[in-house]
mmCIF file of C-alpha atoms in Angstrom:
data_model
loop_
_atom_site.group_PDB
_atom_site.id
_atom_site.type_symbol
_atom_site.label_atom_id
_atom_site.label_comp_id
_atom_site.label_asym_id
_atom_site.label_seq_id
_atom_site.Cartn_x
_atom_site.Cartn_y
_atom_site.Cartn_z
ATOM 1 C CA UNK S 7 0.000 0.000 0.000
ATOM 2 C CA UNK S 8 2.815 2.379 0.892
ATOM 3 C CA UNK S 9 4.573 1.730 -2.437
ATOM 4 C CA UNK S 10 1.272 2.243 -4.273
ATOM 5 C CA UNK S 11 0.893 5.687 -2.669
ATOM 6 C CA UNK S 12 4.539 6.617 -3.318
ATOM 7 C CA UNK S 13 4.235 5.778 -7.019
ATOM 8 C CA UNK S 14 1.397 8.293 -7.342
ATOM 9 C CA UNK S 15 3.168 11.158 -5.650
ATOM 10 C CA UNK S 16 4.639 13.946 -7.810
ATOM 11 C CA UNK S 17 8.161 13.179 -8.935
ATOM 12 C CA UNK S 18 9.683 16.025 -6.957
ATOM 13 C CA UNK S 19 7.971 14.808 -3.754
ATOM 14 C CA UNK S 20 9.241 11.251 -4.333
ATOM 15 C CA UNK S 21 12.769 12.564 -4.812
ATOM 16 C CA UNK S 22 12.499 14.693 -1.672
ATOM 17 C CA UNK S 23 11.510 11.590 0.291
ATOM 18 C CA UNK S 24 14.394 9.668 -1.247
ATOM 19 C CA UNK S 25 16.827 12.464 -0.372
ATOM 20 C CA UNK S 26 15.575 12.443 3.204
ATOM 21 C CA UNK S 27 16.233 8.704 3.406
ATOM 22 C CA UNK S 28 19.731 9.025 1.889
ATOM 23 C CA UNK S 29 20.569 11.971 4.141
ATOM 24 C CA UNK S 30 19.442 9.996 7.187
ATOM 25 C CA UNK S 31 21.721 7.115 6.189
ATOM 26 C CA UNK S 32 24.607 9.551 5.694
ATOM 27 C CA UNK S 33 24.021 11.068 9.113
ATOM 28 C CA UNK S 34 23.941 7.632 10.705
ATOM 29 C CA UNK S 35 27.195 6.417 9.139
ATOM 30 C CA UNK S 36 28.873 9.826 8.858
ATOM 31 C CA UNK S 37 30.869 9.065 5.770
ATOM 32 C CA UNK S 38 33.224 11.690 4.437
ATOM 33 C CA UNK S 39 31.308 14.725 3.205
ATOM 34 C CA UNK S 40 28.070 13.892 5.008
ATOM 35 C CA UNK S 41 27.641 17.425 6.406
ATOM 36 C CA UNK S 42 28.031 18.938 2.943
ATOM 37 C CA UNK S 43 25.660 16.293 1.559
ATOM 38 C CA UNK S 44 22.951 17.257 4.025
ATOM 39 C CA UNK S 45 23.372 20.969 3.360
ATOM 40 C CA UNK S 46 23.207 20.344 -0.386
ATOM 41 C CA UNK S 47 20.052 18.273 0.143
ATOM 42 C CA UNK S 48 18.347 21.322 1.633
ATOM 43 C CA UNK S 49 19.372 23.394 -1.386
ATOM 44 C CA UNK S 50 18.264 20.710 -3.875
ATOM 45 C CA UNK S 51 14.835 20.116 -2.353
ATOM 46 C CA UNK S 52 14.163 23.857 -2.361
ATOM 47 C CA UNK S 53 15.751 24.370 -5.813
ATOM 48 C CA UNK S 54 17.893 27.236 -4.572
ATOM 49 C CA UNK S 55 20.392 29.128 -6.691
ATOM 50 C CA UNK S 56 23.058 28.469 -4.041
ATOM 51 C CA UNK S 57 24.265 25.099 -2.803
ATOM 52 C CA UNK S 58 24.984 25.368 0.905
ATOM 53 C CA UNK S 59 27.054 22.208 0.850
ATOM 54 C CA UNK S 60 30.300 21.794 -1.050
ATOM 55 C CA UNK S 61 30.397 19.073 -3.739
ATOM 56 C CA UNK S 62 30.821 15.547 -2.399
ATOM 57 C CA UNK S 63 31.221 14.099 -5.864
ATOM 58 C CA UNK S 64 33.763 15.175 -8.493
ATOM 59 C CA UNK S 65 34.089 14.227 -12.159
ATOM 60 C CA UNK S 66 37.610 15.019 -13.336
ATOM 61 C CA UNK S 67 38.786 14.544 -16.908
ATOM 62 C CA UNK S 68 42.316 13.064 -17.037
ATOM 63 C CA UNK S 69 42.418 13.366 -20.831
ATOM 64 C CA UNK S 70 40.120 14.232 -23.722
ATOM 65 C CA UNK S 71 42.044 11.955 -26.094
ATOM 66 C CA UNK S 72 40.837 8.523 -27.172
ATOM 67 C CA UNK S 73 42.161 5.773 -29.428
ATOM 68 C CA UNK S 74 38.627 4.900 -30.597
ATOM 69 C CA UNK S 75 36.211 6.746 -32.873
ATOM 70 C CA UNK S 76 32.811 5.922 -31.359
ATOM 71 C CA UNK S 77 30.352 7.738 -33.644
ATOM 72 C CA UNK S 78 28.021 9.154 -30.941
ATOM 73 C CA UNK S 79 30.828 10.424 -28.686
ATOM 74 C CA UNK S 80 31.968 13.995 -29.352
ATOM 75 C CA UNK S 81 35.613 12.930 -29.058
ATOM 76 C CA UNK S 82 35.109 9.964 -31.362
ATOM 77 C CA UNK S 83 33.196 11.824 -34.080
ATOM 78 C CA UNK S 84 35.446 14.884 -34.023
ATOM 79 C CA UNK S 85 32.909 17.467 -32.836
ATOM 80 C CA UNK S 86 34.272 18.131 -29.331
ATOM 81 C CA UNK S 87 35.899 21.425 -30.291
ATOM 82 C CA UNK S 88 38.463 21.434 -27.478
ATOM 83 C CA UNK S 89 42.258 21.292 -27.632
ATOM 84 C CA UNK S 90 43.534 17.739 -27.160
ATOM 85 C CA UNK S 91 45.574 17.309 -24.022
ATOM 86 C CA UNK S 92 46.357 15.252 -20.939
ATOM 87 C CA UNK S 93 45.972 16.518 -17.380
ATOM 88 C CA UNK S 94 49.340 16.936 -15.678
ATOM 89 C CA UNK S 95 50.021 15.164 -12.390
ATOM 90 C CA UNK S 96 50.649 18.477 -10.602
ATOM 91 C CA UNK S 97 47.383 19.856 -11.962
ATOM 92 C CA UNK S 98 45.558 16.751 -10.778
ATOM 93 C CA UNK S 99 47.061 17.036 -7.305
ATOM 94 C CA UNK S 100 46.122 20.708 -7.159
ATOM 95 C CA UNK S 101 42.465 19.879 -7.788
ATOM 96 C CA UNK S 102 42.333 16.911 -5.415
ATOM 97 C CA UNK S 103 44.235 18.621 -2.612
ATOM 98 C CA UNK S 104 41.958 21.671 -2.766
ATOM 99 C CA UNK S 105 38.822 19.501 -2.514
ATOM 100 C CA UNK S 106 39.949 16.613 -0.323
ATOM 101 C CA UNK S 107 38.034 17.824 2.737
ATOM 102 C CA UNK S 108 34.625 17.343 1.127
ATOM 103 C CA UNK S 109 34.917 15.121 -1.981
ATOM 104 C CA UNK S 110 33.894 11.537 -1.242
ATOM 105 C CA UNK S 111 33.765 10.046 -4.764
ATOM 106 C CA UNK S 112 35.844 10.773 -7.868
ATOM 107 C CA UNK S 113 34.751 9.838 -11.380
ATOM 108 C CA UNK S 114 38.115 9.495 -13.133
ATOM 109 C CA UNK S 115 36.930 9.881 -16.729
ATOM 110 C CA UNK S 116 34.868 12.078 -19.049
ATOM 111 C CA UNK S 117 35.224 12.131 -22.851
ATOM 112 C CA UNK S 118 38.617 10.475 -23.285
ATOM 113 C CA UNK S 119 40.146 7.096 -22.499
ATOM 114 C CA UNK S 120 41.445 7.624 -18.935
ATOM 115 C CA UNK S 121 44.331 5.167 -19.192
ATOM 116 C CA UNK S 122 45.859 7.098 -22.061
ATOM 117 C CA UNK S 123 46.530 9.870 -19.565
ATOM 118 C CA UNK S 124 50.060 10.319 -18.348
ATOM 119 C CA UNK S 125 50.431 9.189 -14.718
ATOM 120 C CA UNK S 126 46.903 7.790 -14.546
ATOM 121 C CA UNK S 127 47.745 5.204 -11.877
ATOM 122 C CA UNK S 128 49.646 7.748 -9.785
ATOM 123 C CA UNK S 129 46.626 10.038 -10.005
ATOM 124 C CA UNK S 130 44.285 7.320 -8.754
ATOM 125 C CA UNK S 131 46.684 6.464 -5.940
ATOM 126 C CA UNK S 132 46.926 10.109 -4.882
ATOM 127 C CA UNK S 133 43.142 10.490 -4.686
ATOM 128 C CA UNK S 134 42.783 7.224 -2.787
ATOM 129 C CA UNK S 135 45.373 8.342 -0.240
ATOM 130 C CA UNK S 136 43.134 11.347 0.366
ATOM 131 C CA UNK S 137 40.312 8.948 1.292
ATOM 132 C CA UNK S 138 38.442 9.492 -1.967
ATOM 133 C CA UNK S 139 36.704 6.485 -3.565
ATOM 134 C CA UNK S 140 37.708 6.425 -7.252
ATOM 135 C CA UNK S 141 35.468 5.079 -10.025
ATOM 136 C CA UNK S 142 36.454 4.853 -13.688
ATOM 137 C CA UNK S 143 35.184 3.569 -17.031
ATOM 138 C CA UNK S 144 37.389 2.340 -19.874
ATOM 139 C CA UNK S 145 37.446 0.726 -23.286
ATOM 140 C CA UNK S 146 39.964 -1.636 -21.714
ATOM 141 C CA UNK S 147 42.767 -1.523 -24.236
ATOM 142 C CA UNK S 148 45.386 0.282 -22.114
ATOM 143 C CA UNK S 149 44.740 -1.133 -18.633
ATOM 144 C CA UNK S 150 47.651 -2.672 -16.739
ATOM 145 C CA UNK S 151 46.237 -5.102 -14.143
ATOM 146 C CA UNK S 152 48.990 -4.879 -11.535
ATOM 147 C CA UNK S 153 49.276 -1.115 -11.596
ATOM 148 C CA UNK S 154 45.505 -0.807 -11.521
ATOM 149 C CA UNK S 155 45.083 -2.837 -8.353
ATOM 150 C CA UNK S 156 48.188 -1.318 -6.759
ATOM 151 C CA UNK S 157 46.642 2.138 -7.207
ATOM 152 C CA UNK S 158 43.760 1.490 -4.796
ATOM 153 C CA UNK S 159 41.022 2.084 -7.372
ATOM 154 C CA UNK S 160 37.503 1.604 -6.015
ATOM 155 C CA UNK S 161 35.806 0.382 -9.182
ATOM 156 C CA UNK S 162 36.494 -0.034 -12.886
ATOM 157 C CA UNK S 163 34.034 -0.806 -15.678
ATOM 158 C CA UNK S 164 35.243 -2.303 -18.974
ATOM 159 C CA UNK S 165 32.631 -1.344 -21.587
ATOM 160 C CA UNK S 166 32.401 -3.622 -24.600
ATOM 161 C CA UNK S 167 30.636 -2.940 -27.888
ATOM 162 C CA UNK S 168 29.957 -6.526 -28.907
ATOM 163 C CA UNK S 169 30.890 -10.148 -28.410
ATOM 164 C CA UNK S 170 32.608 -10.504 -31.776
ATOM 165 C CA UNK S 171 35.184 -8.237 -33.343
ATOM 166 C CA UNK S 172 32.669 -7.332 -36.058
ATOM 167 C CA UNK S 173 29.923 -6.187 -33.693
ATOM 168 C CA UNK S 174 32.386 -4.601 -31.237
ATOM 169 C CA UNK S 175 34.015 -2.358 -33.824
ATOM 170 C CA UNK S 176 30.702 -1.328 -35.388
ATOM 171 C CA UNK S 177 30.413 1.190 -32.554
ATOM 172 C CA UNK S 178 33.835 0.911 -30.902
ATOM 173 C CA UNK S 179 35.440 1.983 -34.185
ATOM 174 C CA UNK S 180 39.130 1.145 -34.188
ATOM 175 C CA UNK S 181 38.808 -1.036 -31.097
ATOM 176 C CA UNK S 182 40.222 -4.524 -30.651
ATOM 177 C CA UNK S 183 37.882 -6.748 -28.644
ATOM 178 C CA UNK S 184 40.533 -9.387 -27.960
ATOM 179 C CA UNK S 185 42.792 -6.796 -26.324
ATOM 180 C CA UNK S 186 40.048 -5.406 -24.077
ATOM 181 C CA UNK S 187 38.928 -8.888 -22.988
ATOM 182 C CA UNK S 188 42.510 -9.984 -22.298
ATOM 183 C CA UNK S 189 43.073 -6.971 -20.043
ATOM 184 C CA UNK S 190 39.771 -7.566 -18.275
ATOM 185 C CA UNK S 191 40.712 -11.210 -17.663
ATOM 186 C CA UNK S 192 44.145 -10.127 -16.400
ATOM 187 C CA UNK S 193 42.519 -7.795 -13.863
ATOM 188 C CA UNK S 194 40.198 -10.533 -12.632
ATOM 189 C CA UNK S 195 43.092 -12.969 -12.295
ATOM 190 C CA UNK S 196 45.279 -10.405 -10.527
ATOM 191 C CA UNK S 197 42.493 -9.742 -8.054
ATOM 192 C CA UNK S 198 42.163 -13.467 -7.347
ATOM 193 C CA UNK S 199 45.793 -13.428 -6.238
ATOM 194 C CA UNK S 200 44.984 -10.708 -3.705
ATOM 195 C CA UNK S 201 42.424 -11.982 -1.170
ATOM 196 C CA UNK S 202 42.159 -8.591 0.544
ATOM 197 C CA UNK S 203 41.699 -6.564 -2.648
ATOM 198 C CA UNK S 204 38.495 -4.493 -2.581
ATOM 199 C CA UNK S 205 38.621 -3.084 -6.108
ATOM 200 C CA UNK S 206 35.347 -3.851 -7.877
ATOM 201 C CA UNK S 207 35.807 -5.124 -11.436
ATOM 202 C CA UNK S 208 32.773 -4.657 -13.641
ATOM 203 C CA UNK S 209 31.993 -5.046 -17.319
ATOM 204 C CA UNK S 210 29.314 -3.383 -19.400
ATOM 205 C CA UNK S 211 27.762 -4.204 -22.759
ATOM 206 C CA UNK S 212 26.685 -1.203 -24.846
ATOM 207 C CA UNK S 213 23.557 -2.672 -26.395
ATOM 208 C CA UNK S 214 22.614 -1.350 -29.835
ATOM 209 C CA UNK S 215 20.659 -2.435 -32.877
ATOM 210 C CA UNK S 216 23.585 -4.347 -34.373
ATOM 211 C CA UNK S 217 24.442 -6.346 -31.228
ATOM 212 C CA UNK S 218 21.226 -6.800 -29.212
ATOM 213 C CA UNK S 219 21.158 -10.460 -30.235
ATOM 214 C CA UNK S 220 24.372 -10.919 -28.222
ATOM 215 C CA UNK S 221 23.054 -9.855 -24.808
ATOM 216 C CA UNK S 222 22.620 -13.414 -23.510
ATOM 217 C CA UNK S 223 26.095 -14.308 -24.732
ATOM 218 C CA UNK S 224 27.490 -11.283 -22.882
ATOM 219 C CA UNK S 225 25.805 -12.332 -19.636
ATOM 220 C CA UNK S 226 27.321 -15.810 -19.920
ATOM 221 C CA UNK S 227 30.712 -14.285 -20.693
ATOM 222 C CA UNK S 228 30.565 -11.977 -17.665
ATOM 223 C CA UNK S 229 29.647 -14.832 -15.325
ATOM 224 C CA UNK S 230 32.311 -17.129 -16.767
ATOM 225 C CA UNK S 231 35.143 -14.615 -16.599
ATOM 226 C CA UNK S 232 34.358 -13.884 -12.952
ATOM 227 C CA UNK S 233 33.745 -10.136 -12.729
ATOM 228 C CA UNK S 234 32.191 -8.648 -9.601
ATOM 229 C CA UNK S 235 29.313 -7.122 -11.559
ATOM 230 C CA UNK S 236 28.024 -6.644 -15.082
ATOM 231 C CA UNK S 237 25.411 -4.485 -16.772
ATOM 232 C CA UNK S 238 23.696 -4.023 -20.102
ATOM 233 C CA UNK S 239 24.106 -0.330 -20.937
ATOM 234 C CA UNK S 240 21.187 1.370 -22.673
ATOM 235 C CA UNK S 241 22.377 3.176 -25.808
ATOM 236 C CA UNK S 242 22.708 6.956 -25.860
ATOM 237 C CA UNK S 243 22.290 9.076 -28.991
ATOM 238 C CA UNK S 244 22.257 12.785 -29.718
ATOM 239 C CA UNK S 245 20.135 12.935 -32.878
ATOM 240 C CA UNK S 246 17.249 11.183 -34.585
ATOM 241 C CA UNK S 247 19.637 9.971 -37.282
ATOM 242 C CA UNK S 248 21.850 8.320 -34.679
ATOM 243 C CA UNK S 249 18.729 6.841 -33.130
ATOM 244 C CA UNK S 250 17.705 5.251 -36.425
ATOM 245 C CA UNK S 251 21.169 3.766 -36.742
ATOM 246 C CA UNK S 252 21.830 2.544 -33.215
ATOM 247 C CA UNK S 253 18.717 2.276 -31.010
ATOM 248 C CA UNK S 254 17.508 -1.252 -30.429
ATOM 249 C CA UNK S 255 14.378 -2.958 -31.700
ATOM 250 C CA UNK S 256 13.475 -3.934 -28.122
ATOM 251 C CA UNK S 257 11.736 -1.272 -26.045
ATOM 252 C CA UNK S 258 13.325 -2.413 -22.777
ATOM 253 C CA UNK S 259 16.666 -0.912 -23.815
ATOM 254 C CA UNK S 260 15.201 2.477 -24.692
ATOM 255 C CA UNK S 261 16.030 5.454 -22.479
ATOM 256 C CA UNK S 262 14.047 7.652 -24.884
ATOM 257 C CA UNK S 263 10.325 8.108 -25.479
ATOM 258 C CA UNK S 264 9.707 5.764 -28.393
ATOM 259 C CA UNK S 265 6.300 7.186 -29.294
ATOM 260 C CA UNK S 266 7.794 10.674 -29.523
ATOM 261 C CA UNK S 267 10.740 9.306 -31.510
ATOM 262 C CA UNK S 268 8.369 7.819 -34.081
ATOM 263 C CA UNK S 269 6.909 11.317 -34.476
ATOM 264 C CA UNK S 270 10.340 12.841 -35.087
ATOM 265 C CA UNK S 271 11.086 14.034 -31.521
ATOM 266 C CA UNK S 272 14.057 12.851 -29.472
ATOM 267 C CA UNK S 273 13.429 13.157 -25.733
ATOM 268 C CA UNK S 274 13.837 10.966 -22.627
ATOM 269 C CA UNK S 275 10.972 8.911 -21.240
ATOM 270 C CA UNK S 276 11.147 10.924 -18.011
ATOM 271 C CA UNK S 277 11.948 14.626 -18.604
ATOM 272 C CA UNK S 278 13.698 16.311 -15.695
ATOM 273 C CA UNK S 279 11.018 19.038 -15.452
ATOM 274 C CA UNK S 280 13.117 21.839 -13.991
ATOM 275 C CA UNK S 281 14.627 19.677 -11.284
ATOM 276 C CA UNK S 282 18.151 18.284 -11.040
ATOM 277 C CA UNK S 283 19.904 17.193 -7.848
ATOM 278 C CA UNK S 284 23.268 16.695 -9.538
ATOM 279 C CA UNK S 285 24.100 20.408 -9.711
ATOM 280 C CA UNK S 286 23.919 20.711 -5.920
ATOM 281 C CA UNK S 287 26.183 17.791 -5.004
ATOM 282 C CA UNK S 288 28.650 17.418 -7.845
ATOM 283 C CA UNK S 289 30.862 19.270 -10.257
ATOM 284 C CA UNK S 290 32.696 18.369 -13.456
ATOM 285 C CA UNK S 291 36.165 19.626 -14.360
ATOM 286 C CA UNK S 292 37.507 19.360 -17.883
ATOM 287 C CA UNK S 293 41.140 18.634 -18.678
ATOM 288 C CA UNK S 294 42.057 22.331 -19.040
ATOM 289 C CA UNK S 295 40.522 23.219 -15.648
ATOM 290 C CA UNK S 296 37.210 24.536 -16.956
ATOM 291 C CA UNK S 297 34.285 23.780 -14.635
ATOM 292 C CA UNK S 298 31.048 22.682 -16.320
ATOM 293 C CA UNK S 299 27.764 21.581 -14.703
ATOM 294 C CA UNK S 300 27.879 17.883 -15.581
ATOM 295 C CA UNK S 301 28.738 15.235 -18.179
ATOM 296 C CA UNK S 302 25.973 16.567 -20.433
ATOM 297 C CA UNK S 303 28.287 19.443 -21.345
ATOM 298 C CA UNK S 304 31.298 17.819 -23.060
ATOM 299 C CA UNK S 305 31.878 20.793 -25.369
ATOM 300 C CA UNK S 306 31.903 23.347 -22.548
ATOM 301 C CA UNK S 307 28.765 25.302 -23.437
ATOM 302 C CA UNK S 308 28.428 26.468 -19.822
ATOM 303 C CA UNK S 309 31.906 27.166 -18.438
ATOM 304 C CA UNK S 310 31.368 28.263 -14.839
ATOM 305 C CA UNK S 311 34.983 29.027 -13.937
ATOM 306 C CA UNK S 312 38.468 27.533 -14.091
ATOM 307 C CA UNK S 313 40.113 25.757 -11.141
ATOM 308 C CA UNK S 314 43.610 26.717 -12.297
ATOM 309 C CA UNK S 315 42.696 30.406 -12.273
ATOM 310 C CA UNK S 316 40.182 30.668 -9.397
ATOM 311 C CA UNK S 317 39.534 29.137 -5.998
ATOM 312 C CA UNK S 318 36.755 26.611 -6.488
ATOM 313 C CA UNK S 319 34.841 26.955 -3.223
ATOM 314 C CA UNK S 320 35.055 30.709 -2.698
ATOM 315 C CA UNK S 321 34.842 31.880 -6.326
ATOM 316 C CA UNK S 322 33.236 29.206 -8.509
ATOM 317 C CA UNK S 323 30.847 26.854 -6.648
ATOM 318 C CA UNK S 324 28.442 29.608 -5.630
ATOM 319 C CA UNK S 325 29.727 32.265 -7.973
ATOM 320 C CA UNK S 326 27.399 34.225 -10.220
ATOM 321 C CA UNK S 327 27.682 31.834 -13.178
ATOM 322 C CA UNK S 328 26.911 28.732 -11.103
ATOM 323 C CA UNK S 329 23.987 30.451 -9.349
ATOM 324 C CA UNK S 330 22.611 31.621 -12.694
ATOM 325 C CA UNK S 331 22.831 28.105 -14.095
ATOM 326 C CA UNK S 332 20.985 26.557 -11.145
ATOM 327 C CA UNK S 333 18.321 29.239 -11.473
ATOM 328 C CA UNK S 334 17.977 28.478 -15.195
ATOM 329 C CA UNK S 335 17.528 24.751 -14.506
ATOM 330 C CA UNK S 336 14.892 25.432 -11.859
ATOM 331 C CA UNK S 337 12.911 28.004 -13.834
ATOM 332 C CA UNK S 338 13.708 27.833 -17.564
ATOM 333 C CA UNK S 339 15.534 24.576 -18.176
ATOM 334 C CA UNK S 340 15.026 24.478 -21.941
ATOM 335 C CA UNK S 341 17.400 27.434 -22.284
ATOM 336 C CA UNK S 342 20.367 25.500 -20.896
ATOM 337 C CA UNK S 343 20.897 23.747 -24.217
ATOM 338 C CA UNK S 344 22.297 20.656 -22.459
ATOM 339 C CA UNK S 345 19.308 19.283 -20.516
ATOM 340 C CA UNK S 346 16.982 18.310 -23.369
ATOM 341 C CA UNK S 347 18.020 14.657 -23.482
ATOM 342 C CA UNK S 348 18.475 14.220 -19.720
ATOM 343 C CA UNK S 349 16.072 12.878 -17.113
ATOM 344 C CA UNK S 350 17.965 14.657 -14.345
ATOM 345 C CA UNK S 351 20.598 12.914 -12.263
ATOM 346 C CA UNK S 352 19.800 11.971 -8.682
ATOM 347 C CA UNK S 353 21.957 12.577 -5.629
ATOM 348 C CA UNK S 354 25.247 10.653 -5.646
ATOM 349 C CA UNK S 355 25.926 7.793 -3.259
ATOM 350 C CA UNK S 356 28.451 8.688 -0.560
ATOM 351 C CA UNK S 357 27.833 5.549 1.463
ATOM 352 C CA UNK S 358 30.878 3.801 0.014
ATOM 353 C CA UNK S 359 33.281 1.492 1.770
ATOM 354 C CA UNK S 360 36.627 2.959 2.807
ATOM 355 C CA UNK S 361 39.230 3.298 0.044
ATOM 356 C CA UNK S 362 41.263 0.141 -0.450
ATOM 357 C CA UNK S 363 44.749 -0.326 0.892
ATOM 358 C CA UNK S 364 47.484 1.135 -1.296
ATOM 359 C CA UNK S 365 50.350 -1.114 -2.332
ATOM 360 C CA UNK S 366 53.773 0.455 -2.963
ATOM 361 C CA UNK S 367 55.911 0.755 -6.076
ATOM 362 C CA UNK S 368 53.656 1.405 -9.058
ATOM 363 C CA UNK S 369 55.593 0.177 -12.095
ATOM 364 C CA UNK S 370 56.073 2.009 -15.412
ATOM 365 C CA UNK S 371 53.466 1.164 -18.025
ATOM 366 C CA UNK S 372 53.304 1.116 -21.800
ATOM 367 C CA UNK S 373 53.627 4.453 -23.639
ATOM 368 C CA UNK S 374 50.459 6.541 -23.985
ATOM 369 C CA UNK S 375 49.181 8.347 -27.054
ATOM 370 C CA UNK S 376 50.585 11.860 -27.113
ATOM 371 C CA UNK S 377 48.276 14.852 -27.511
ATOM 372 C CA UNK S 378 48.167 16.820 -30.717
ATOM 373 C CA UNK S 379 50.157 20.057 -30.820
ATOM 374 C CA UNK S 380 48.442 23.000 -29.129
ATOM 375 C CA UNK S 381 45.700 24.526 -31.215
ATOM 376 C CA UNK S 382 44.621 21.306 -32.927
ATOM 377 C CA UNK S 383 40.989 20.590 -32.147
ATOM 378 C CA UNK S 384 39.341 17.233 -31.635
#
């Protein structure tokens, strides 16, 4: 009966109840950042322009370079419009050290392959030493199992585009399935040799029209190889043309409103309706230090400041640009230009286990792809 009533409450009321429950759990366990989380919850529920809590969740882009050419991704299809580069280790430490008091979770990726970044394992280790739980997502082709587990990473997800080379490279253009699977297997085997290792190894299958017949095979593969978790990832597109090419025949994998799509409109099943919790708890930093609202802004349409030129907490987080953006989301969301295909992200989970133990002596790894000379755009 209670669930029946909850399902009929307005979406904002249901989210407010959910936030109250999450905040109560945070207060009980008092994980890192819980005070900021609770203050941000007040701001989110009331859709304020200001977030009274500092961000507990950080997305930081270690590189905007990738070896693949995935046709929906702005990096892969060449429409990103940003200078190609890697984040320097000193720049990374500057960001982490300035936010270590309140950041609980780090997403170590954005629109590049994170393990192409110089010093990627040292970066993960540094964040973990600051008691930050690090999560990353990869195409799997540049992962070194020993260095990965030595770094103290919290979770990694290897995302595959198919179960054969043909289906894999239809979307993962330029990718080598055998290489990604071999590195995934190496990580699983390395973890088996470490009984106390807490790193979660996950694999994902990007389901699309050309590979949806392989879902059952993927599930068997994931169980056989011995990962900690697996998921079938609903496909994301930016245009109707991409939808015609990649969206599945089965409705259960659709994030978008299929009836609207058939009428020539691309929109999510559940529009965010002027409400987004993400902008009160999290922030996203691009490789050059530009702060943007979230992962829906890969091109940097809404640059809210730069962490290498300004102090994040005192000048950016509740600065005029950030406050104006939150106000726009709450009152005139269609004008953001980045929210149209989003259902609105919910509050992040800060109830993680403690970061895993760091092992010493990270070893050198294979050479990374070098960035293009300055001024060359993706």
